[in-house]
Amino acid sequence: MDNAIPATSLSHQSVTFAEGLPLDCGFHLAPVDVAYRTYGTLSPARDNAIVVCHALTGDQYVADPHPLTGKPGWWSRMVGPGLPIDTDRFFVICCNVLGGCMGTTGPRSPRVLPDGMQEPWGTDFPPITIRDMVRAQKLLVDHMGITRLLAVVGGSMGGMQVLEWAATYPECVFAAMPIATSPFHSAQNIAFNEVSRQAIFADPQWHGGRYWECGEIPARGLAVARMMAHITYLSEAALTRKFGRRVRHEPGKGGAGAPGSLFGEMFEVESYLRHQGSTFVRRFDANSYLTITRAMDYFDLGAEHDGDMSHPFAGTRTRFCIVSFSSDWLFPTSQSRLLARALNRVAANVSFVEIESDKGHDAFLLDEPDFDRTIRGFLCGAAEHAGIA
């Protein structure tokens, strides 16, 4: 496993808020850097802004090449000129989440110690919530002089942020599109996250979370965490179609049943997962992974309201479009229906669409024409109702 330490000296477009922000845990975090990217042009009336919220392992590079990997932006097929989130018409903002490792304040950020020295926060970084992430994004939106967003859009953990935006700042969100998400993190998903975290803790190079002192990273543990999580993003049909039981045959070796090493041959799906793991450790920080997965686990819109998920949206005037995918077993359609019913109970303006797809949870990142039409139609309708040309 490649144990190279990911670059930390990259320069990201960001704003520093010296006053910081209060966190749900009671800690006041200051200063706070918010790294972001923008696409398109903000209208003179500042009324055409859309915030796109990224998922667990995403970042602000939604539509341009990633500075570490060189790969296209994670939603470059969705955000751009003439695309469903049309930057010829809309001004798109995407922030790296609080706790992240691409320029926004997180565990890898420096803190000043009592003796005046600096070191990374590491595992001393305070626990954060999805609401804290949204608070940080609101600082940036306010800084840009935007008083109301045309829309907030996001999938998976990004969808959790969308819901938190609509619940915490309803007057600032005209339209909300939570995609492949849920109003709470299920016990099953918390369990998957815990397995991933334990893989990191078990890595000998974890060093109690202070791995930078040894010039190492828990690469193997972080890679296993990514591999395990990636399985949950795909459906059985997608894995079968892409890999089946095909085996990678190396020159000079026999088939899968040939004598020799027990693991002398590798199934295609094994090779794929190992590749996902090895490339992930080059761009992500283990402590950020721990921090963000825990924030997802804490997410529960009804927790402060005796389990009533409709209460946070009482009196809302935000327009909602909830999207799920038929083969998504990580955030199944049943959870989207719970959300839709909760919004119906407070007479919210809500539509719900289940997209037929066999691609699993990751379908929202892939080529799905019906999904593309849904996003384009909802945003164009929102713009029309908001009086935006």
mmCIF file of C-alpha atoms in Angstrom:
data_model
loop_
_atom_site.group_PDB
_atom_site.id
_atom_site.type_symbol
_atom_site.label_atom_id
_atom_site.label_comp_id
_atom_site.label_asym_id
_atom_site.label_seq_id
_atom_site.Cartn_x
_atom_site.Cartn_y
_atom_site.Cartn_z
ATOM 1 C CA MET A 1 0.000 0.000 0.000
ATOM 2 C CA ASP A 2 1.335 3.431 -0.976
ATOM 3 C CA ASN A 3 2.105 5.230 2.284
ATOM 4 C CA ALA A 4 2.860 8.645 0.775
ATOM 5 C CA ILE A 5 1.559 11.535 2.841
ATOM 6 C CA PRO A 6 -1.084 13.496 0.866
ATOM 7 C CA ALA A 7 -0.098 17.025 -0.079
ATOM 8 C CA THR A 8 -1.207 19.584 2.499
ATOM 9 C CA SER A 9 0.339 22.686 0.910
ATOM 10 C CA LEU A 10 -2.183 23.046 -1.904
ATOM 11 C CA SER A 11 -3.622 26.510 -2.267
ATOM 12 C CA HIS A 12 -7.428 26.527 -2.330
ATOM 13 C CA GLN A 13 -9.821 29.388 -2.939
ATOM 14 C CA SER A 14 -11.043 30.168 0.565
ATOM 15 C CA VAL A 15 -12.247 32.777 3.032
ATOM 16 C CA THR A 16 -11.091 32.993 6.646
ATOM 17 C CA PHE A 17 -13.677 33.926 9.266
ATOM 18 C CA ALA A 18 -11.705 35.136 12.269
ATOM 19 C CA GLU A 19 -14.766 35.081 14.534
ATOM 20 C CA GLY A 20 -15.343 31.418 13.741
ATOM 21 C CA LEU A 21 -18.607 29.754 14.694
ATOM 22 C CA PRO A 22 -20.244 27.972 17.639
ATOM 23 C CA LEU A 23 -20.559 24.211 17.268
ATOM 24 C CA ASP A 24 -23.396 21.999 18.471
ATOM 25 C CA CYS A 25 -21.000 20.355 20.941
ATOM 26 C CA GLY A 26 -20.599 23.704 22.735
ATOM 27 C CA PHE A 27 -17.103 24.467 21.453
ATOM 28 C CA HIS A 28 -16.450 27.771 19.674
ATOM 29 C CA LEU A 29 -14.184 27.035 16.720
ATOM 30 C CA ALA A 30 -12.106 29.993 15.549
ATOM 31 C CA PRO A 31 -10.793 30.942 13.150
ATOM 32 C CA VAL A 32 -12.623 29.006 10.427
ATOM 33 C CA ASP A 33 -11.457 28.690 6.830
ATOM 34 C CA VAL A 34 -14.074 27.777 4.224
ATOM 35 C CA ALA A 35 -12.642 26.533 0.933
ATOM 36 C CA TYR A 36 -14.937 26.695 -2.071
ATOM 37 C CA ARG A 37 -15.327 26.822 -5.839
ATOM 38 C CA THR A 38 -17.834 28.814 -7.868
ATOM 39 C CA TYR A 39 -19.137 28.351 -11.395
ATOM 40 C CA GLY A 40 -21.162 30.736 -13.535
ATOM 41 C CA THR A 41 -21.943 34.374 -12.813
ATOM 42 C CA LEU A 42 -23.859 35.824 -9.891
ATOM 43 C CA SER A 43 -26.698 37.983 -11.202
ATOM 44 C CA PRO A 44 -26.849 41.704 -10.319
ATOM 45 C CA ALA A 45 -29.826 40.901 -8.057
ATOM 46 C CA ARG A 46 -27.834 38.040 -6.439
ATOM 47 C CA ASP A 47 -30.846 35.773 -6.861
ATOM 48 C CA ASN A 48 -29.536 32.946 -9.058
ATOM 49 C CA ALA A 49 -27.212 31.185 -6.585
ATOM 50 C CA ILE A 50 -27.321 27.408 -6.065
ATOM 51 C CA VAL A 51 -25.322 25.651 -3.356
ATOM 52 C CA VAL A 52 -24.232 22.134 -4.280
ATOM 53 C CA CYS A 53 -23.363 20.028 -1.220
ATOM 54 C CA HIS A 54 -20.862 17.199 -1.585
ATOM 55 C CA ALA A 55 -20.968 13.700 -0.130
ATOM 56 C CA LEU A 56 -18.657 12.018 2.396
ATOM 57 C CA THR A 57 -15.519 11.742 0.258
ATOM 58 C CA GLY A 58 -16.252 14.584 -2.152
ATOM 59 C CA ASP A 59 -14.981 18.142 -2.035
ATOM 60 C CA GLN A 60 -15.483 21.553 -3.594
ATOM 61 C CA TYR A 61 -14.100 20.534 -6.993
ATOM 62 C CA VAL A 62 -17.512 19.692 -8.363
ATOM 63 C CA ALA A 63 -16.958 20.671 -11.999
ATOM 64 C CA ASP A 64 -13.247 21.222 -12.607
ATOM 65 C CA PRO A 65 -10.226 18.893 -12.447
ATOM 66 C CA HIS A 66 -9.177 17.743 -9.022
ATOM 67 C CA PRO A 67 -5.839 19.339 -8.026
ATOM 68 C CA LEU A 68 -4.505 16.108 -6.490
ATOM 69 C CA THR A 69 -5.750 13.463 -8.910
ATOM 70 C CA GLY A 70 -6.270 15.417 -12.127
ATOM 71 C CA LYS A 71 -9.593 13.632 -12.584
ATOM 72 C CA PRO A 72 -12.701 15.526 -13.734
ATOM 73 C CA GLY A 73 -14.883 17.129 -11.073
ATOM 74 C CA TRP A 74 -17.096 14.668 -9.240
ATOM 75 C CA TRP A 75 -20.294 16.099 -10.821
ATOM 76 C CA SER A 76 -18.852 17.563 -14.008
ATOM 77 C CA ARG A 77 -21.541 15.779 -15.997
ATOM 78 C CA MET A 78 -24.221 17.672 -14.058
ATOM 79 C CA VAL A 79 -22.773 21.154 -13.445
ATOM 80 C CA GLY A 80 -21.680 23.311 -16.352
ATOM 81 C CA PRO A 81 -22.806 25.343 -19.368
ATOM 82 C CA GLY A 82 -26.005 23.858 -20.791
ATOM 83 C CA LEU A 83 -26.014 20.978 -18.287
ATOM 84 C CA PRO A 84 -28.892 20.244 -15.867
ATOM 85 C CA ILE A 85 -27.354 22.628 -13.305
ATOM 86 C CA ASP A 86 -26.719 25.211 -15.991
ATOM 87 C CA THR A 87 -23.886 27.624 -15.214
ATOM 88 C CA ASP A 88 -24.947 29.801 -18.157
ATOM 89 C CA ARG A 89 -27.973 30.607 -16.016
ATOM 90 C CA PHE A 90 -27.082 29.838 -12.402
ATOM 91 C CA PHE A 91 -24.243 30.772 -10.056
ATOM 92 C CA VAL A 92 -23.082 27.550 -8.412
ATOM 93 C CA ILE A 93 -21.213 27.411 -5.094
ATOM 94 C CA CYS A 94 -19.647 24.259 -3.650
ATOM 95 C CA CYS A 95 -17.811 24.298 -0.304
ATOM 96 C CA ASN A 96 -15.493 21.750 1.196
ATOM 97 C CA VAL A 97 -17.335 20.706 4.357
ATOM 98 C CA LEU A 98 -16.216 21.649 7.844
ATOM 99 C CA GLY A 99 -13.994 18.802 9.050
ATOM 100 C CA GLY A 100 -12.776 18.148 5.512
ATOM 101 C CA CYS A 101 -9.218 18.045 4.205
ATOM 102 C CA MET A 102 -9.315 20.204 1.073
ATOM 103 C CA GLY A 103 -8.889 23.647 2.571
ATOM 104 C CA THR A 104 -11.796 24.031 4.982
ATOM 105 C CA THR A 105 -10.901 23.865 8.679
ATOM 106 C CA GLY A 106 -10.630 20.256 9.815
ATOM 107 C CA PRO A 107 -8.424 17.819 11.729
ATOM 108 C CA ARG A 108 -5.453 18.478 9.441
ATOM 109 C CA SER A 109 -5.655 22.258 9.986
ATOM 110 C CA PRO A 110 -3.128 23.890 12.335
ATOM 111 C CA ARG A 111 -4.079 25.068 15.802
ATOM 112 C CA VAL A 112 -2.105 27.268 18.168
ATOM 113 C CA LEU A 113 -1.015 25.554 21.381
ATOM 114 C CA PRO A 114 -0.703 27.345 24.760
ATOM 115 C CA ASP A 115 3.062 27.668 24.225
ATOM 116 C CA GLY A 116 2.511 29.447 20.912
ATOM 117 C CA MET A 117 3.563 26.475 18.801
ATOM 118 C CA GLN A 118 1.335 25.061 16.072
ATOM 119 C CA GLU A 119 0.330 21.499 15.265
ATOM 120 C CA PRO A 120 -2.568 19.836 13.425
ATOM 121 C CA TRP A 121 -5.787 19.376 15.373
ATOM 122 C CA GLY A 122 -5.780 15.633 14.722
ATOM 123 C CA THR A 123 -8.163 13.711 16.959
ATOM 124 C CA ASP A 124 -8.502 16.767 19.208
ATOM 125 C CA PHE A 125 -10.642 18.398 16.538
ATOM 126 C CA PRO A 126 -14.057 18.954 18.147
ATOM 127 C CA PRO A 127 -16.940 16.684 17.143
ATOM 128 C CA ILE A 128 -19.078 18.308 14.489
ATOM 129 C CA THR A 129 -22.558 17.804 13.066
ATOM 130 C CA ILE A 130 -24.172 18.251 9.672
ATOM 131 C CA ARG A 131 -25.698 21.444 11.079
ATOM 132 C CA ASP A 132 -22.205 22.726 11.885
ATOM 133 C CA MET A 133 -21.184 22.073 8.278
ATOM 134 C CA VAL A 134 -24.151 24.108 7.068
ATOM 135 C CA ARG A 135 -23.369 26.922 9.506
ATOM 136 C CA ALA A 136 -19.910 27.207 7.937
ATOM 137 C CA GLN A 137 -21.421 27.323 4.451
ATOM 138 C CA LYS A 138 -23.855 30.022 5.594
ATOM 139 C CA LEU A 139 -20.886 32.167 6.651
ATOM 140 C CA LEU A 140 -19.614 32.036 3.067
ATOM 141 C CA VAL A 141 -23.025 32.703 1.500
ATOM 142 C CA ASP A 142 -23.472 35.736 3.755
ATOM 143 C CA HIS A 143 -19.961 36.895 2.877
ATOM 144 C CA MET A 144 -20.961 36.841 -0.789
ATOM 145 C CA GLY A 145 -23.920 39.115 -0.060
ATOM 146 C CA ILE A 146 -26.497 36.466 -0.984
ATOM 147 C CA THR A 147 -29.618 36.690 1.184
ATOM 148 C CA ARG A 148 -31.613 33.916 -0.465
ATOM 149 C CA LEU A 149 -30.425 30.879 -2.380
ATOM 150 C CA LEU A 150 -32.441 29.803 -5.379
ATOM 151 C CA ALA A 151 -31.703 26.191 -4.458
ATOM 152 C CA VAL A 152 -29.592 23.828 -2.396
ATOM 153 C CA VAL A 153 -28.851 20.479 -4.063
ATOM 154 C CA GLY A 154 -26.918 17.436 -2.899
ATOM 155 C CA GLY A 155 -26.816 13.662 -2.729
ATOM 156 C CA SER A 156 -26.040 11.224 0.096
ATOM 157 C CA MET A 157 -24.364 13.217 2.891
ATOM 158 C CA GLY A 158 -24.885 16.199 0.600
ATOM 159 C CA GLY A 159 -28.614 15.511 0.857
ATOM 160 C CA MET A 160 -28.356 15.643 4.642
ATOM 161 C CA GLN A 161 -26.846 19.112 4.287
ATOM 162 C CA VAL A 162 -29.695 20.123 1.970
ATOM 163 C CA LEU A 163 -32.223 19.106 4.628
ATOM 164 C CA GLU A 164 -30.281 20.947 7.326
ATOM 165 C CA TRP A 165 -30.159 24.089 5.180
ATOM 166 C CA ALA A 166 -33.950 23.944 4.746
ATOM 167 C CA ALA A 167 -34.560 23.260 8.445
ATOM 168 C CA THR A 168 -32.083 25.762 9.912
ATOM 169 C CA TYR A 169 -32.304 28.595 7.375
ATOM 170 C CA PRO A 170 -35.737 28.201 5.727
ATOM 171 C CA GLU A 171 -35.960 31.894 4.826
ATOM 172 C CA CYS A 172 -32.722 31.564 2.840
ATOM 173 C CA VAL A 173 -33.692 28.541 0.718
ATOM 174 C CA PHE A 174 -36.265 28.920 -2.055
ATOM 175 C CA ALA A 175 -35.910 25.322 -3.282
ATOM 176 C CA ALA A 176 -34.280 22.192 -1.881
ATOM 177 C CA MET A 177 -33.348 18.966 -3.637
ATOM 178 C CA PRO A 178 -32.232 16.172 -1.276
ATOM 179 C CA ILE A 179 -31.063 13.206 -3.354
ATOM 180 C CA ALA A 180 -30.447 9.589 -2.290
ATOM 181 C CA THR A 181 -30.497 10.524 1.362
ATOM 182 C CA SER A 182 -32.485 10.191 4.567
ATOM 183 C CA PRO A 183 -33.751 12.343 7.471
ATOM 184 C CA PHE A 184 -31.567 10.237 9.804
ATOM 185 C CA HIS A 185 -28.633 7.868 9.597
ATOM 186 C CA SER A 186 -29.848 4.320 10.039
ATOM 187 C CA ALA A 187 -28.426 1.751 12.462
ATOM 188 C CA GLN A 188 -27.148 -0.235 9.477
ATOM 189 C CA ASN A 189 -25.262 2.745 8.098
ATOM 190 C CA ILE A 190 -23.809 3.599 11.519
ATOM 191 C CA ALA A 191 -22.603 -0.012 11.682
ATOM 192 C CA PHE A 192 -20.897 0.248 8.280
ATOM 193 C CA ASN A 193 -19.193 3.466 9.383
ATOM 194 C CA GLU A 194 -17.986 1.853 12.590
ATOM 195 C CA VAL A 195 -16.371 -1.022 10.681
ATOM 196 C CA SER A 196 -14.577 1.550 8.520
ATOM 197 C CA ARG A 197 -13.361 3.452 11.567
ATOM 198 C CA GLN A 198 -12.119 0.284 13.266
ATOM 199 C CA ALA A 199 -10.101 -0.543 10.140
ATOM 200 C CA ILE A 200 -8.305 2.791 10.551
ATOM 201 C CA PHE A 201 -7.767 2.311 14.286
ATOM 202 C CA ALA A 202 -6.296 -1.159 13.663
ATOM 203 C CA ASP A 203 -3.620 0.129 11.291
ATOM 204 C CA PRO A 204 -0.204 0.065 13.033
ATOM 205 C CA GLN A 205 0.524 3.442 11.463
ATOM 206 C CA TRP A 206 -2.508 5.049 13.109
ATOM 207 C CA HIS A 207 -0.349 6.091 16.089
ATOM 208 C CA GLY A 208 -3.355 7.219 18.113
ATOM 209 C CA GLY A 209 -4.269 9.699 15.400
ATOM 210 C CA ARG A 210 -0.930 11.535 15.565
ATOM 211 C CA TYR A 211 0.505 9.788 12.531
ATOM 212 C CA TRP A 212 1.973 13.017 11.119
ATOM 213 C CA GLU A 213 4.574 12.974 13.919
ATOM 214 C CA CYS A 214 6.000 9.780 12.406
ATOM 215 C CA GLY A 215 5.764 10.976 8.809
ATOM 216 C CA GLU A 216 3.209 8.234 8.128
ATOM 217 C CA ILE A 217 -0.482 7.766 7.446
ATOM 218 C CA PRO A 218 -2.699 4.749 8.257
ATOM 219 C CA ALA A 219 -2.879 4.003 4.547
ATOM 220 C CA ARG A 220 -3.897 0.369 4.769
ATOM 221 C CA GLY A 221 -6.674 1.021 7.284
ATOM 222 C CA LEU A 222 -7.986 4.008 5.355
ATOM 223 C CA ALA A 223 -7.924 2.002 2.116
ATOM 224 C CA VAL A 224 -9.917 -0.832 3.717
ATOM 225 C CA ALA A 225 -12.404 1.735 5.042
ATOM 226 C CA ARG A 226 -12.837 3.086 1.526
ATOM 227 C CA MET A 227 -13.164 -0.396 0.029
ATOM 228 C CA MET A 228 -15.841 -1.386 2.518
ATOM 229 C CA ALA A 229 -17.774 1.843 2.008
ATOM 230 C CA HIS A 230 -17.528 1.583 -1.762
ATOM 231 C CA ILE A 231 -19.309 -1.768 -1.733
ATOM 232 C CA THR A 232 -22.315 -0.064 -0.148
ATOM 233 C CA TYR A 233 -22.444 2.490 -2.974
ATOM 234 C CA LEU A 234 -23.083 -0.180 -5.607
ATOM 235 C CA SER A 235 -25.870 -2.656 -6.217
ATOM 236 C CA GLU A 236 -25.446 -6.376 -6.738
ATOM 237 C CA ALA A 237 -26.633 -5.949 -10.329
ATOM 238 C CA ALA A 238 -24.023 -3.250 -10.955
ATOM 239 C CA LEU A 239 -21.219 -5.373 -9.485
ATOM 240 C CA THR A 240 -22.315 -8.420 -11.470
ATOM 241 C CA ARG A 241 -22.579 -6.472 -14.722
ATOM 242 C CA LYS A 242 -19.201 -4.812 -14.266
ATOM 243 C CA PHE A 243 -17.179 -7.709 -12.848
ATOM 244 C CA GLY A 244 -19.144 -10.936 -12.526
ATOM 245 C CA ARG A 245 -16.784 -13.700 -11.399
ATOM 246 C CA ARG A 246 -14.048 -12.756 -13.848
ATOM 247 C CA VAL A 247 -10.483 -13.396 -12.696
ATOM 248 C CA ARG A 248 -7.380 -11.433 -13.626
ATOM 249 C CA HIS A 249 -4.969 -13.884 -15.227
ATOM 250 C CA GLU A 250 -1.298 -13.069 -14.977
ATOM 251 C CA PRO A 251 1.161 -14.345 -17.618
ATOM 252 C CA GLY A 252 2.694 -17.658 -16.707
ATOM 253 C CA LYS A 253 -0.016 -18.535 -14.161
ATOM 254 C CA GLY A 254 -2.901 -20.905 -14.397
ATOM 255 C CA GLY A 255 -6.575 -20.281 -13.801
ATOM 256 C CA ALA A 256 -8.352 -19.497 -10.575
ATOM 257 C CA GLY A 257 -8.270 -23.132 -9.568
ATOM 258 C CA ALA A 258 -4.599 -23.677 -10.395
ATOM 259 C CA PRO A 259 -2.257 -24.912 -7.656
ATOM 260 C CA GLY A 260 0.021 -22.408 -5.936
ATOM 261 C CA SER A 261 -0.649 -19.471 -3.666
ATOM 262 C CA LEU A 262 -4.131 -19.280 -2.202
ATOM 263 C CA PHE A 263 -4.316 -15.668 -3.407
ATOM 264 C CA GLY A 264 -2.190 -16.045 -6.515
ATOM 265 C CA GLU A 265 -5.077 -14.952 -8.696
ATOM 266 C CA MET A 266 -7.345 -11.991 -8.150
ATOM 267 C CA PHE A 267 -10.994 -11.535 -9.027
ATOM 268 C CA GLU A 268 -11.709 -8.410 -11.057
ATOM 269 C CA VAL A 269 -13.881 -7.038 -8.276
ATOM 270 C CA GLU A 270 -11.002 -7.452 -5.806
ATOM 271 C CA SER A 271 -8.680 -5.538 -8.109
ATOM 272 C CA TYR A 272 -11.246 -2.762 -8.483
ATOM 273 C CA LEU A 273 -11.699 -2.372 -4.744
ATOM 274 C CA ARG A 274 -7.961 -2.338 -4.103
ATOM 275 C CA HIS A 275 -7.561 0.364 -6.728
ATOM 276 C CA GLN A 276 -10.322 2.409 -5.079
ATOM 277 C CA GLY A 277 -8.569 2.084 -1.745
ATOM 278 C CA SER A 278 -5.057 2.907 -2.937
ATOM 279 C CA THR A 279 -6.112 6.018 -4.867
ATOM 280 C CA PHE A 280 -8.281 7.272 -2.009
ATOM 281 C CA VAL A 281 -5.450 7.452 0.524
ATOM 282 C CA ARG A 282 -3.568 9.868 -1.739
ATOM 283 C CA ARG A 283 -6.274 12.513 -1.469
ATOM 284 C CA PHE A 284 -8.031 12.042 1.878
ATOM 285 C CA ASP A 285 -7.071 12.371 5.526
ATOM 286 C CA ALA A 286 -7.882 9.585 7.977
ATOM 287 C CA ASN A 287 -8.857 11.938 10.807
ATOM 288 C CA SER A 288 -11.206 13.787 8.457
ATOM 289 C CA TYR A 289 -12.775 10.459 7.528
ATOM 290 C CA LEU A 290 -13.401 9.704 11.195
ATOM 291 C CA THR A 291 -14.795 13.184 11.884
ATOM 292 C CA ILE A 292 -17.156 13.274 8.918
ATOM 293 C CA THR A 293 -18.500 9.739 9.289
ATOM 294 C CA ARG A 294 -19.321 10.530 12.911
ATOM 295 C CA ALA A 295 -21.156 13.686 11.848
ATOM 296 C CA MET A 296 -23.275 11.545 9.521
ATOM 297 C CA ASP A 297 -24.015 9.130 12.371
ATOM 298 C CA TYR A 298 -25.254 11.980 14.578
ATOM 299 C CA PHE A 299 -27.665 13.211 11.900
ATOM 300 C CA ASP A 300 -31.316 12.839 12.879
ATOM 301 C CA LEU A 301 -33.816 15.576 12.042
ATOM 302 C CA GLY A 302 -36.294 14.342 14.637
ATOM 303 C CA ALA A 303 -33.859 13.899 17.529
ATOM 304 C CA GLU A 304 -34.641 17.272 19.108
ATOM 305 C CA HIS A 305 -38.384 16.924 18.537
ATOM 306 C CA ASP A 306 -39.277 13.564 20.132
ATOM 307 C CA GLY A 307 -38.751 11.802 16.825
ATOM 308 C CA ASP A 308 -41.068 14.112 14.868
ATOM 309 C CA MET A 309 -39.258 14.664 11.559
ATOM 310 C CA SER A 310 -41.890 17.128 10.345
ATOM 311 C CA HIS A 311 -41.378 19.624 13.183
ATOM 312 C CA PRO A 312 -38.158 21.188 11.769
ATOM 313 C CA PHE A 313 -40.089 22.145 8.631
ATOM 314 C CA ALA A 314 -43.219 23.591 10.238
ATOM 315 C CA GLY A 315 -44.355 26.647 8.301
ATOM 316 C CA THR A 316 -41.706 26.184 5.616
ATOM 317 C CA ARG A 317 -42.175 27.928 2.282
ATOM 318 C CA THR A 318 -39.305 26.072 0.638
ATOM 319 C CA ARG A 319 -40.124 23.973 -2.433
ATOM 320 C CA PHE A 320 -38.823 20.402 -2.150
ATOM 321 C CA CYS A 321 -38.014 17.716 -4.686
ATOM 322 C CA ILE A 322 -36.947 14.422 -3.091
ATOM 323 C CA VAL A 323 -35.169 11.912 -5.324
ATOM 324 C CA SER A 324 -34.381 8.265 -4.614
ATOM 325 C CA PHE A 325 -33.110 5.365 -6.711
ATOM 326 C CA SER A 326 -34.811 1.987 -6.839
ATOM 327 C CA SER A 327 -31.631 -0.088 -6.289
ATOM 328 C CA ASP A 328 -30.106 2.107 -3.560
ATOM 329 C CA TRP A 329 -29.907 -0.070 -0.454
ATOM 330 C CA LEU A 330 -27.710 2.364 1.499
ATOM 331 C CA PHE A 331 -30.367 5.104 1.497
ATOM 332 C CA PRO A 332 -33.413 3.171 0.277
ATOM 333 C CA THR A 333 -36.558 4.676 -1.187
ATOM 334 C CA SER A 334 -38.451 3.834 2.010
ATOM 335 C CA GLN A 335 -36.426 6.487 3.852
ATOM 336 C CA SER A 336 -37.167 9.089 1.175
ATOM 337 C CA ARG A 337 -40.857 8.284 1.533
ATOM 338 C CA LEU A 338 -40.599 8.892 5.300
ATOM 339 C CA LEU A 339 -39.181 12.314 4.515
ATOM 340 C CA ALA A 340 -41.897 13.058 1.963
ATOM 341 C CA ARG A 341 -44.619 12.095 4.455
ATOM 342 C CA ALA A 342 -43.032 14.288 7.134
ATOM 343 C CA LEU A 343 -43.086 17.263 4.758
ATOM 344 C CA ASN A 344 -46.666 16.499 3.746
ATOM 345 C CA ARG A 345 -47.719 16.628 7.395
ATOM 346 C CA VAL A 346 -46.725 20.305 7.531
ATOM 347 C CA ALA A 347 -48.306 21.021 4.124
ATOM 348 C CA ALA A 348 -44.948 21.695 2.488
ATOM 349 C CA ASN A 349 -44.631 22.034 -1.280
ATOM 350 C CA VAL A 350 -43.009 18.681 -1.994
ATOM 351 C CA SER A 351 -42.618 16.343 -4.936
ATOM 352 C CA PHE A 352 -41.058 12.897 -4.782
ATOM 353 C CA VAL A 353 -39.435 10.922 -7.589
ATOM 354 C CA GLU A 354 -38.040 7.400 -7.528
ATOM 355 C CA ILE A 355 -35.673 6.838 -10.449
ATOM 356 C CA GLU A 356 -35.602 3.286 -11.802
ATOM 357 C CA SER A 357 -31.939 2.283 -11.875
ATOM 358 C CA ASP A 358 -29.856 -0.797 -11.154
ATOM 359 C CA LYS A 359 -26.699 1.207 -10.343
ATOM 360 C CA GLY A 360 -27.193 1.479 -6.583
ATOM 361 C CA HIS A 361 -26.492 4.488 -4.397
ATOM 362 C CA ASP A 362 -23.902 5.925 -6.778
ATOM 363 C CA ALA A 363 -26.557 6.319 -9.473
ATOM 364 C CA PHE A 364 -26.817 10.023 -8.648
ATOM 365 C CA LEU A 365 -23.221 10.434 -9.857
ATOM 366 C CA LEU A 366 -23.682 8.388 -13.033
ATOM 367 C CA ASP A 367 -25.442 8.725 -16.371
ATOM 368 C CA GLU A 368 -29.165 8.523 -15.608
ATOM 369 C CA PRO A 369 -31.214 10.484 -18.211
ATOM 370 C CA ASP A 370 -34.404 10.475 -16.112
ATOM 371 C CA PHE A 371 -32.477 11.907 -13.181
ATOM 372 C CA ASP A 372 -30.924 14.588 -15.382
ATOM 373 C CA ARG A 373 -34.364 15.616 -16.617
ATOM 374 C CA THR A 374 -35.674 15.707 -13.043
ATOM 375 C CA ILE A 375 -32.939 18.074 -11.868
ATOM 376 C CA ARG A 376 -33.209 20.316 -14.917
ATOM 377 C CA GLY A 377 -36.995 20.481 -14.669
ATOM 378 C CA PHE A 378 -37.067 21.197 -10.950
ATOM 379 C CA LEU A 379 -34.463 23.953 -11.095
ATOM 380 C CA CYS A 380 -36.032 25.590 -14.151
ATOM 381 C CA GLY A 381 -39.429 25.477 -12.426
ATOM 382 C CA ALA A 382 -37.945 26.951 -9.254
ATOM 383 C CA ALA A 383 -36.350 29.760 -11.246
ATOM 384 C CA GLU A 384 -39.643 30.504 -12.968
ATOM 385 C CA HIS A 385 -41.565 30.640 -9.673
ATOM 386 C CA ALA A 386 -38.823 32.789 -8.136
ATOM 387 C CA GLY A 387 -39.132 35.227 -11.020
ATOM 388 C CA ILE A 388 -35.640 34.614 -12.376
ATOM 389 C CA ALA A 389 -35.291 35.041 -16.122
#
